[in-house]
Amino acid sequence: DGSLDLKGLYIGNDIECYNKACELSLKVNFTLLDKSPKKMVVYLDEDEFHSTWLGNKAIYRTRMAIADEGELIVMGPGIKKFGEDNRVDELIRKYGYCGTEKIMKQMEGNQELKDNLSAVAHLIHGSSEGRFSITYCPGHLTQEEIEGVGFKYASLETMSKKYDVSALQDGWHTDASGEEFFFIKNPALGLWAVKSRFEDDNKKDSLETQATKKQKIEK
């Protein structure tokens, strides 16, 4: 019914406890999709998410699922700032979510970024690296502010009419125009990916293993 439910409680400082917790989390919090959504709509609860520092879970929790050249729409009625504190907010506004390569180059010889590595990591995590577009629909930030940090902007009012979050459940849907999209009610509760990513990795590992065995035989 969409309500939260405690599935397990693990307390301990040994690897076995950690592994058991990971095993359960993989079963209940990790969603593998059969295909990559060309459009994904993620909702950020107004009472829980007030900044992109927290709201960008919508990005890094879904990046393994979204299709190349797809679109992520983030609906955040409570979003009113970028950083959780004033200093980080300033850095995000100044440097933006420009991708790993650019932010790493900007950090060279830049003491204010070197002194705020958590902000650097956040700026990297909050970028799609140009693989898909990110459209933010904030409740309290302007179009100029959103576009100033590298995101696309859309009106929350307009998008709320198109995507009625009160009527949507997590999963696949089709909008009034016939376009398919995948909806997530709360990105903090899981991780989403497409199965083919892991199948490709398994094939790669298998080929590398075969190549290693062949080299040993030849030797």
Short mmCIF file of C-alpha atoms in Angstrom, two decimals:
data_model
loop_
_atom_site.label_atom_id
_atom_site.label_comp_id
_atom_site.label_asym_id
_atom_site.label_seq_id
_atom_site.Cartn_x
_atom_site.Cartn_y
_atom_site.Cartn_z
CA ASP A 1 0.00 0.00 0.00
CA GLY A 2 3.06 2.27 -0.22
CA SER A 3 3.52 2.57 3.57
CA LEU A 4 6.91 2.07 5.23
CA ASP A 5 7.65 -1.23 6.94
CA LEU A 6 10.65 -2.34 9.02
CA LYS A 7 12.07 -5.48 7.41
CA GLY A 8 15.07 -6.10 9.62
CA LEU A 9 17.27 -4.77 12.42
CA TYR A 10 20.98 -5.62 12.52
CA ILE A 11 23.25 -4.58 15.40
CA GLY A 12 26.93 -5.48 15.58
CA ASN A 13 30.43 -4.56 14.49
CA ASP A 14 31.39 -7.75 12.68
CA ILE A 15 31.41 -8.46 8.94
CA GLU A 16 28.74 -11.17 9.24
CA CYS A 17 26.22 -8.67 10.64
CA TYR A 18 27.06 -6.24 7.84
CA ASN A 19 26.74 -8.91 5.14
CA LYS A 20 23.36 -10.08 6.43
CA ALA A 21 22.07 -6.50 6.45
CA CYS A 22 23.35 -6.02 2.90
CA GLU A 23 21.68 -9.25 1.78
CA LEU A 24 18.28 -8.12 3.03
CA SER A 25 18.74 -4.58 1.70
CA LEU A 26 19.52 -5.99 -1.73
CA LYS A 27 16.23 -7.89 -1.67
CA VAL A 28 13.95 -5.09 -0.44
CA ASN A 29 15.64 -1.82 -1.45
CA PHE A 30 17.27 -2.59 -4.79
CA THR A 31 14.91 -2.46 -7.78
CA LEU A 32 16.10 -3.97 -11.06
CA LEU A 33 14.17 -2.87 -14.14
CA ASP A 34 13.87 -4.89 -17.35
CA LYS A 35 14.35 -1.76 -19.46
CA SER A 36 15.72 1.76 -19.00
CA PRO A 37 13.11 4.51 -18.66
CA LYS A 38 13.45 7.30 -21.21
CA LYS A 39 11.62 9.44 -18.68
CA MET A 40 11.70 9.09 -14.92
CA VAL A 41 9.67 11.24 -12.51
CA VAL A 42 10.82 11.45 -8.90
CA TYR A 43 8.91 13.15 -6.08
CA LEU A 44 10.60 14.75 -3.06
CA ASP A 45 8.39 14.96 0.01
CA GLU A 46 7.86 18.58 1.02
CA ASP A 47 8.52 17.96 4.71
CA GLU A 48 11.67 15.89 4.18
CA PHE A 49 13.56 17.56 1.31
CA HIS A 50 14.40 21.27 1.49
CA SER A 51 17.69 21.36 -0.44
CA THR A 52 19.27 19.80 -3.49
CA TRP A 53 21.99 18.56 -1.12
CA LEU A 54 19.41 16.02 0.09
CA GLY A 55 17.10 16.07 -2.93
CA ASN A 56 19.77 14.92 -5.34
CA LYS A 57 19.15 11.41 -4.09
CA ALA A 58 16.72 11.57 -7.00
CA ILE A 59 19.78 11.63 -9.27
CA TYR A 60 22.37 9.29 -7.82
CA ARG A 61 19.84 6.68 -6.68
CA THR A 62 18.39 6.40 -10.22
CA ARG A 63 21.33 7.06 -12.56
CA MET A 64 21.93 3.34 -13.17
CA ALA A 65 18.38 2.96 -14.49
CA ILE A 66 17.79 6.00 -16.72
CA ALA A 67 18.33 5.56 -20.46
CA ASP A 68 21.01 7.43 -22.37
CA GLU A 69 19.62 10.79 -23.50
CA GLY A 70 16.66 10.23 -21.19
CA GLU A 71 15.12 12.77 -18.83
CA LEU A 72 14.87 12.85 -15.05
CA ILE A 73 12.14 15.12 -13.69
CA VAL A 74 12.51 16.01 -10.02
CA MET A 75 9.43 17.45 -8.34
CA GLY A 76 10.40 19.16 -5.11
CA PRO A 77 7.73 21.38 -3.53
CA GLY A 78 9.88 21.94 -0.45
CA ILE A 79 13.16 22.75 -2.25
CA LYS A 80 14.26 26.26 -1.23
CA LYS A 81 18.06 26.10 -1.22
CA PHE A 82 21.01 24.14 -2.59
CA GLY A 83 23.26 23.45 0.39
CA GLU A 84 22.26 22.50 3.92
CA ASP A 85 24.55 25.25 5.23
CA ASN A 86 25.34 28.69 3.83
CA ARG A 87 28.94 27.92 2.81
CA VAL A 88 28.09 24.83 0.80
CA ASP A 89 25.12 26.65 -0.70
CA GLU A 90 27.52 29.35 -1.93
CA LEU A 91 29.86 26.79 -3.49
CA ILE A 92 27.04 24.99 -5.30
CA ARG A 93 25.76 28.28 -6.70
CA LYS A 94 29.27 29.27 -7.76
CA TYR A 95 30.48 26.05 -9.43
CA GLY A 96 27.27 24.18 -10.26
CA TYR A 97 26.69 20.53 -11.11
CA CYS A 98 29.09 20.56 -14.06
CA GLY A 99 30.37 16.97 -14.02
CA THR A 100 33.41 15.13 -12.70
CA GLU A 101 35.99 16.31 -15.23
CA LYS A 102 35.17 20.01 -14.89
CA ILE A 103 34.87 20.05 -11.12
CA MET A 104 38.16 18.17 -10.70
CA LYS A 105 39.92 20.66 -12.97
CA GLN A 106 38.37 23.54 -11.02
CA MET A 107 39.68 22.02 -7.80
CA GLU A 108 43.29 22.19 -9.03
CA GLY A 109 44.86 25.17 -7.31
CA ASN A 110 41.49 26.11 -5.81
CA GLN A 111 41.78 26.16 -2.04
CA GLU A 112 38.11 26.79 -1.27
CA LEU A 113 37.17 23.56 -3.03
CA LYS A 114 40.07 21.64 -1.49
CA ASP A 115 38.83 22.79 1.91
CA ASN A 116 35.32 21.54 1.13
CA LEU A 117 35.75 18.07 -0.36
CA SER A 118 32.26 17.02 0.71
CA ALA A 119 30.89 19.79 -1.52
CA VAL A 120 33.10 18.58 -4.39
CA ALA A 121 31.79 15.03 -3.98
CA HIS A 122 28.23 16.34 -3.88
CA LEU A 123 28.70 18.34 -7.09
CA ILE A 124 29.98 15.19 -8.81
CA HIS A 125 27.14 12.99 -7.52
CA GLY A 126 24.59 15.59 -8.59
CA SER A 127 25.63 15.55 -12.25
CA SER A 128 24.40 13.17 -14.94
CA GLU A 129 27.81 13.56 -16.62
CA GLY A 130 25.88 14.64 -19.71
CA ARG A 131 24.31 11.20 -20.18
CA PHE A 132 20.73 12.31 -19.44
CA SER A 133 18.99 15.62 -18.70
CA ILE A 134 17.81 16.70 -15.25
CA THR A 135 14.76 18.93 -14.90
CA TYR A 136 14.10 20.38 -11.45
CA CYS A 137 10.65 21.62 -10.45
CA PRO A 138 11.29 23.42 -7.12
CA GLY A 139 8.74 25.01 -4.86
CA HIS A 140 10.85 27.99 -3.83
CA LEU A 141 13.82 28.45 -6.19
CA THR A 142 13.62 30.52 -9.37
CA GLN A 143 14.30 29.42 -12.92
CA GLU A 144 17.45 31.55 -12.93
CA GLU A 145 18.75 29.84 -9.79
CA ILE A 146 18.07 26.32 -11.07
CA GLU A 147 19.57 26.94 -14.50
CA GLY A 148 22.51 28.69 -12.84
CA VAL A 149 23.71 25.40 -11.32
CA GLY A 150 23.34 23.41 -14.53
CA PHE A 151 19.84 21.93 -14.29
CA LYS A 152 16.85 22.48 -16.54
CA TYR A 153 13.84 24.19 -14.97
CA ALA A 154 10.12 23.47 -15.13
CA SER A 155 7.20 24.97 -13.22
CA LEU A 156 6.11 22.81 -10.30
CA GLU A 157 2.50 23.89 -10.83
CA THR A 158 2.57 22.89 -14.49
CA MET A 159 4.27 19.55 -13.91
CA SER A 160 1.97 18.72 -10.98
CA LYS A 161 -0.98 18.91 -13.37
CA LYS A 162 0.77 16.51 -15.72
CA TYR A 163 1.99 14.16 -12.99
CA ASP A 164 -0.50 13.89 -10.12
CA VAL A 165 1.75 12.42 -7.42
CA SER A 166 -1.20 11.85 -5.09
CA ALA A 167 -2.59 9.34 -7.57
CA LEU A 168 0.65 7.70 -8.69
CA GLN A 169 2.25 4.58 -7.27
CA ASP A 170 5.88 3.57 -7.77
CA GLY A 171 6.39 1.98 -11.16
CA TRP A 172 5.51 2.35 -14.84
CA HIS A 173 2.80 4.73 -16.05
CA THR A 174 1.62 6.41 -19.24
CA ASP A 175 0.73 10.12 -19.33
CA ALA A 176 -2.18 11.73 -21.19
CA SER A 177 -0.10 12.09 -24.37
CA GLY A 178 0.72 8.38 -24.37
CA GLU A 179 4.32 8.82 -23.19
CA GLU A 180 5.63 6.16 -20.84
CA PHE A 181 7.42 7.12 -17.63
CA PHE A 182 8.65 5.50 -14.43
CA PHE A 183 7.59 7.09 -11.12
CA ILE A 184 9.35 7.03 -7.74
CA LYS A 185 7.59 8.37 -4.67
CA ASN A 186 10.64 8.56 -2.39
CA PRO A 187 14.22 8.12 -3.73
CA ALA A 188 15.62 7.82 -0.20
CA LEU A 189 14.12 4.34 0.16
CA GLY A 190 16.06 2.48 -2.48
CA LEU A 191 18.33 2.17 -5.48
CA TRP A 192 17.20 1.60 -9.06
CA ALA A 193 19.09 0.07 -11.96
CA VAL A 194 18.48 -1.74 -15.24
CA LYS A 195 19.30 -5.45 -15.40
CA SER A 196 21.37 -5.14 -18.58
CA ARG A 197 24.03 -3.12 -16.72
CA PHE A 198 24.84 -6.12 -14.55
CA GLU A 199 24.51 -8.60 -17.39
CA ASP A 200 27.07 -6.57 -19.36
CA ASP A 201 29.38 -6.51 -16.34
CA ASN A 202 29.04 -10.27 -15.92
CA LYS A 203 29.87 -10.82 -19.59
CA LYS A 204 32.91 -8.55 -19.24
CA ASP A 205 34.09 -10.41 -16.13
CA SER A 206 33.59 -13.73 -17.92
CA LEU A 207 35.60 -12.61 -20.94
CA GLU A 208 38.38 -11.28 -18.72
CA THR A 209 38.47 -14.58 -16.81
CA GLN A 210 38.65 -16.55 -20.06
CA ALA A 211 41.44 -14.32 -21.34
CA THR A 212 43.41 -14.79 -18.10
CA LYS A 213 43.04 -18.59 -18.31
CA LYS A 214 44.14 -18.53 -21.95
CA GLN A 215 47.27 -16.53 -21.07
CA LYS A 216 48.17 -19.02 -18.33
CA ILE A 217 47.75 -21.95 -20.72
CA GLU A 218 49.89 -20.27 -23.36
CA LYS A 219 52.61 -19.63 -20.78
#
